[in-house]
Amino acid sequence: MPRSVSGVEMRKRQAAHIEAPPQAPGQPRPNTCCLCWCGCCKCLWNEDRMERSERQTCTKMDSIEAVEEQHPSLDEVLSWARSFEMMLRSLEGREVFREFLRSEYSEDNLLFWLACEELKKETNPSVVDEKARIIYEDYVSILSPKEVSLDSRVREGINQTLAEPSNLMYEEAQLQIYTLMHRDSFPRFLNSSVYRDLLANRRRTCLDP
């Protein structure tokens, strides 16, 4: 019969394995002890695991802080006044413009335009059908809860494409809303307190030591 190992001898073997000197660089590590699950601070496997966890946590926190601290620069805010298209391409620009439109009860124009942009990116037919239906029910139908400034000709054209929806079915309607926002809402936005206050704030930030 195989000789049983006493508790004292087992503890000696475990201690010898834990306190063994680290491997030289470039050498493969020996099999880790059978008690790695215990969380022993001297276990080589556990040290690697803890280091990886700490690095991942730090990276995640750095990413979160970077997002939270992100603000439009003075140059970016000034560029919005030169180009409506540039403002729409900026996430911060869209949010500020949306805040202004909300004060004029025309926020739905921007939301419709953004929904059409998302639809144009879709290639899956079932997703296109679903998103096209939602846009129609939310913004185009006479029973829709949101008000979008589309003329009757454009609405009729959309109605004719409902049987076979596509990711470009709202293209003409989207252009009409884009033109309306550009010519009508955008000039008032640049003269509004929403934009002017943001611009003044960015200038003060640049002057702060």
mmCIF file of N, CA and C in Angstrom, residues 70-81 87 90-100 186 189-207:
data_model
loop_
_atom_site.group_PDB
_atom_site.id
_atom_site.type_symbol
_atom_site.label_atom_id
_atom_site.label_comp_id
_atom_site.label_asym_id
_atom_site.label_seq_id
_atom_site.Cartn_x
_atom_site.Cartn_y
_atom_site.Cartn_z
ATOM 1 N N GLN A 70 -14.196 65.383 -21.278
ATOM 2 C CA GLN A 70 -14.123 65.855 -22.653
ATOM 3 C C GLN A 70 -15.100 67.000 -22.877
ATOM 4 N N HIS A 71 -14.611 68.148 -23.351
ATOM 5 C CA HIS A 71 -15.432 69.311 -23.649
ATOM 6 C C HIS A 71 -14.980 69.872 -24.988
ATOM 7 N N PRO A 72 -15.891 70.540 -25.717
ATOM 8 C CA PRO A 72 -15.475 71.135 -26.991
ATOM 9 C C PRO A 72 -14.490 72.269 -26.760
ATOM 10 N N SER A 73 -13.481 72.324 -27.578
ATOM 11 C CA SER A 73 -12.490 73.388 -27.464
ATOM 12 C C SER A 73 -13.048 74.680 -28.040
ATOM 13 N N LEU A 74 -12.349 75.773 -27.778
ATOM 14 C CA LEU A 74 -12.758 77.063 -28.320
ATOM 15 C C LEU A 74 -12.760 77.032 -29.843
ATOM 16 N N ASP A 75 -11.731 76.434 -30.437
ATOM 17 C CA ASP A 75 -11.657 76.348 -31.895
ATOM 18 C C ASP A 75 -12.837 75.568 -32.458
ATOM 19 N N GLU A 76 -13.226 74.492 -31.755
ATOM 20 C CA GLU A 76 -14.345 73.689 -32.249
ATOM 21 C C GLU A 76 -15.654 74.473 -32.171
ATOM 22 N N VAL A 77 -15.863 75.171 -31.060
ATOM 23 C CA VAL A 77 -17.096 75.965 -30.912
ATOM 24 C C VAL A 77 -17.148 77.070 -31.967
ATOM 25 N N LEU A 78 -16.011 77.697 -32.239
ATOM 26 C CA LEU A 78 -15.963 78.733 -33.281
ATOM 27 C C LEU A 78 -16.228 78.145 -34.665
ATOM 28 N N SER A 79 -15.771 76.928 -34.889
ATOM 29 C CA SER A 79 -15.957 76.296 -36.206
ATOM 30 C C SER A 79 -17.430 76.033 -36.503
ATOM 31 N N TRP A 80 -18.243 75.847 -35.463
ATOM 32 C CA TRP A 80 -19.667 75.617 -35.693
ATOM 33 C C TRP A 80 -20.323 76.819 -36.369
ATOM 34 N N ALA A 81 -19.843 78.025 -36.025
ATOM 35 C CA ALA A 81 -20.416 79.235 -36.638
ATOM 36 C C ALA A 81 -20.073 79.334 -38.112
ATOM 37 N N MET A 87 -20.906 71.422 -37.372
ATOM 38 C CA MET A 87 -21.576 71.345 -36.075
ATOM 39 C C MET A 87 -22.337 70.025 -35.939
ATOM 40 N N SER A 90 -20.247 67.046 -35.004
ATOM 41 C CA SER A 90 -19.718 67.052 -33.637
ATOM 42 C C SER A 90 -20.806 66.598 -32.673
ATOM 43 N N LEU A 91 -20.467 65.631 -31.811
ATOM 44 C CA LEU A 91 -21.423 65.164 -30.813
ATOM 45 C C LEU A 91 -21.822 66.298 -29.878
ATOM 46 N N GLU A 92 -20.838 67.078 -29.413
ATOM 47 C CA GLU A 92 -21.137 68.202 -28.534
ATOM 48 C C GLU A 92 -21.952 69.260 -29.268
ATOM 49 N N GLY A 93 -21.622 69.474 -30.554
ATOM 50 C CA GLY A 93 -22.372 70.448 -31.339
ATOM 51 C C GLY A 93 -23.834 70.068 -31.473
ATOM 52 N N ARG A 94 -24.087 68.790 -31.750
ATOM 53 C CA ARG A 94 -25.479 68.334 -31.869
ATOM 54 C C ARG A 94 -26.243 68.498 -30.556
ATOM 55 N N GLU A 95 -25.562 68.212 -29.437
ATOM 56 C CA GLU A 95 -26.233 68.322 -28.143
ATOM 57 C C GLU A 95 -26.589 69.771 -27.822
ATOM 58 N N VAL A 96 -25.691 70.699 -28.108
ATOM 59 C CA VAL A 96 -25.965 72.113 -27.848
ATOM 60 C C VAL A 96 -27.071 72.621 -28.781
ATOM 61 N N PHE A 97 -26.995 72.249 -30.043
ATOM 62 C CA PHE A 97 -28.019 72.651 -31.005
ATOM 63 C C PHE A 97 -29.377 72.070 -30.617
ATOM 64 N N ARG A 98 -29.370 70.828 -30.139
ATOM 65 C CA ARG A 98 -30.620 70.197 -29.704
ATOM 66 C C ARG A 98 -31.225 70.948 -28.522
ATOM 67 N N GLU A 99 -30.370 71.396 -27.605
ATOM 68 C CA GLU A 99 -30.856 72.175 -26.457
ATOM 69 C C GLU A 99 -31.555 73.445 -26.930
ATOM 70 N N PHE A 100 -30.968 74.099 -27.935
ATOM 71 C CA PHE A 100 -31.595 75.306 -28.480
ATOM 72 C C PHE A 100 -32.920 74.977 -29.159
ATOM 73 N N PHE A 186 -30.593 77.486 -37.598
ATOM 74 C CA PHE A 186 -29.168 77.671 -37.334
ATOM 75 C C PHE A 186 -28.783 79.141 -37.113
ATOM 76 N N PHE A 189 -29.791 80.079 -33.724
ATOM 77 C CA PHE A 189 -28.954 79.388 -32.740
ATOM 78 C C PHE A 189 -27.670 80.161 -32.480
ATOM 79 N N LEU A 190 -27.024 80.662 -33.546
ATOM 80 C CA LEU A 190 -25.755 81.382 -33.377
ATOM 81 C C LEU A 190 -25.936 82.688 -32.612
ATOM 82 N N ASN A 191 -27.134 83.240 -32.634
ATOM 83 C CA ASN A 191 -27.416 84.477 -31.895
ATOM 84 C C ASN A 191 -28.069 84.216 -30.536
ATOM 85 N N SER A 192 -28.225 82.960 -30.200
ATOM 86 C CA SER A 192 -28.920 82.612 -28.961
ATOM 87 C C SER A 192 -27.974 82.643 -27.769
ATOM 88 N N SER A 193 -28.560 82.731 -26.586
ATOM 89 C CA SER A 193 -27.760 82.691 -25.357
ATOM 90 C C SER A 193 -27.122 81.323 -25.163
ATOM 91 N N VAL A 194 -27.736 80.271 -25.704
ATOM 92 C CA VAL A 194 -27.182 78.922 -25.577
ATOM 93 C C VAL A 194 -25.783 78.864 -26.191
ATOM 94 N N TYR A 195 -25.672 79.373 -27.415
ATOM 95 C CA TYR A 195 -24.375 79.337 -28.104
ATOM 96 C C TYR A 195 -23.429 80.399 -27.550
ATOM 97 N N ARG A 196 -23.928 81.600 -27.335
ATOM 98 C CA ARG A 196 -23.058 82.685 -26.879
ATOM 99 C C ARG A 196 -22.483 82.413 -25.484
ATOM 100 N N ASP A 197 -23.289 81.834 -24.622
ATOM 101 C CA ASP A 197 -22.790 81.520 -23.279
ATOM 102 C C ASP A 197 -21.700 80.446 -23.340
ATOM 103 N N LEU A 198 -21.913 79.444 -24.204
ATOM 104 C CA LEU A 198 -20.900 78.403 -24.357
ATOM 105 C C LEU A 198 -19.614 78.993 -24.910
ATOM 106 N N LEU A 199 -19.725 79.864 -25.900
ATOM 107 C CA LEU A 199 -18.550 80.492 -26.502
ATOM 108 C C LEU A 199 -17.794 81.325 -25.470
ATOM 109 N N ALA A 200 -18.516 82.095 -24.658
ATOM 110 C CA ALA A 200 -17.881 82.912 -23.620
ATOM 111 C C ALA A 200 -17.186 82.033 -22.588
ATOM 112 N N ASN A 201 -17.812 80.922 -22.241
ATOM 113 C CA ASN A 201 -17.220 79.998 -21.279
ATOM 114 C C ASN A 201 -15.931 79.394 -21.803
ATOM 115 N N ARG A 202 -15.916 79.017 -23.094
ATOM 116 C CA ARG A 202 -14.702 78.448 -23.676
ATOM 117 C C ARG A 202 -13.588 79.493 -23.733
ATOM 118 N N ARG A 203 -13.935 80.745 -23.993
ATOM 119 C CA ARG A 203 -12.919 81.804 -24.033
ATOM 120 C C ARG A 203 -12.332 82.041 -22.655
ATOM 121 N N ARG A 204 -13.181 82.022 -21.641
ATOM 122 C CA ARG A 204 -12.672 82.213 -20.259
ATOM 123 C C ARG A 204 -11.748 81.062 -19.883
ATOM 124 N N THR A 205 -12.106 79.855 -20.302
ATOM 125 C CA THR A 205 -11.273 78.693 -20.000
ATOM 126 C C THR A 205 -9.885 78.830 -20.612
ATOM 127 N N CYS A 206 -9.840 79.373 -21.829
ATOM 128 C CA CYS A 206 -8.542 79.551 -22.497
ATOM 129 C C CYS A 206 -7.685 80.610 -21.807
ATOM 130 N N LEU A 207 -8.327 81.596 -21.181
ATOM 131 C CA LEU A 207 -7.588 82.670 -20.534
ATOM 132 C C LEU A 207 -7.154 82.305 -19.120
#
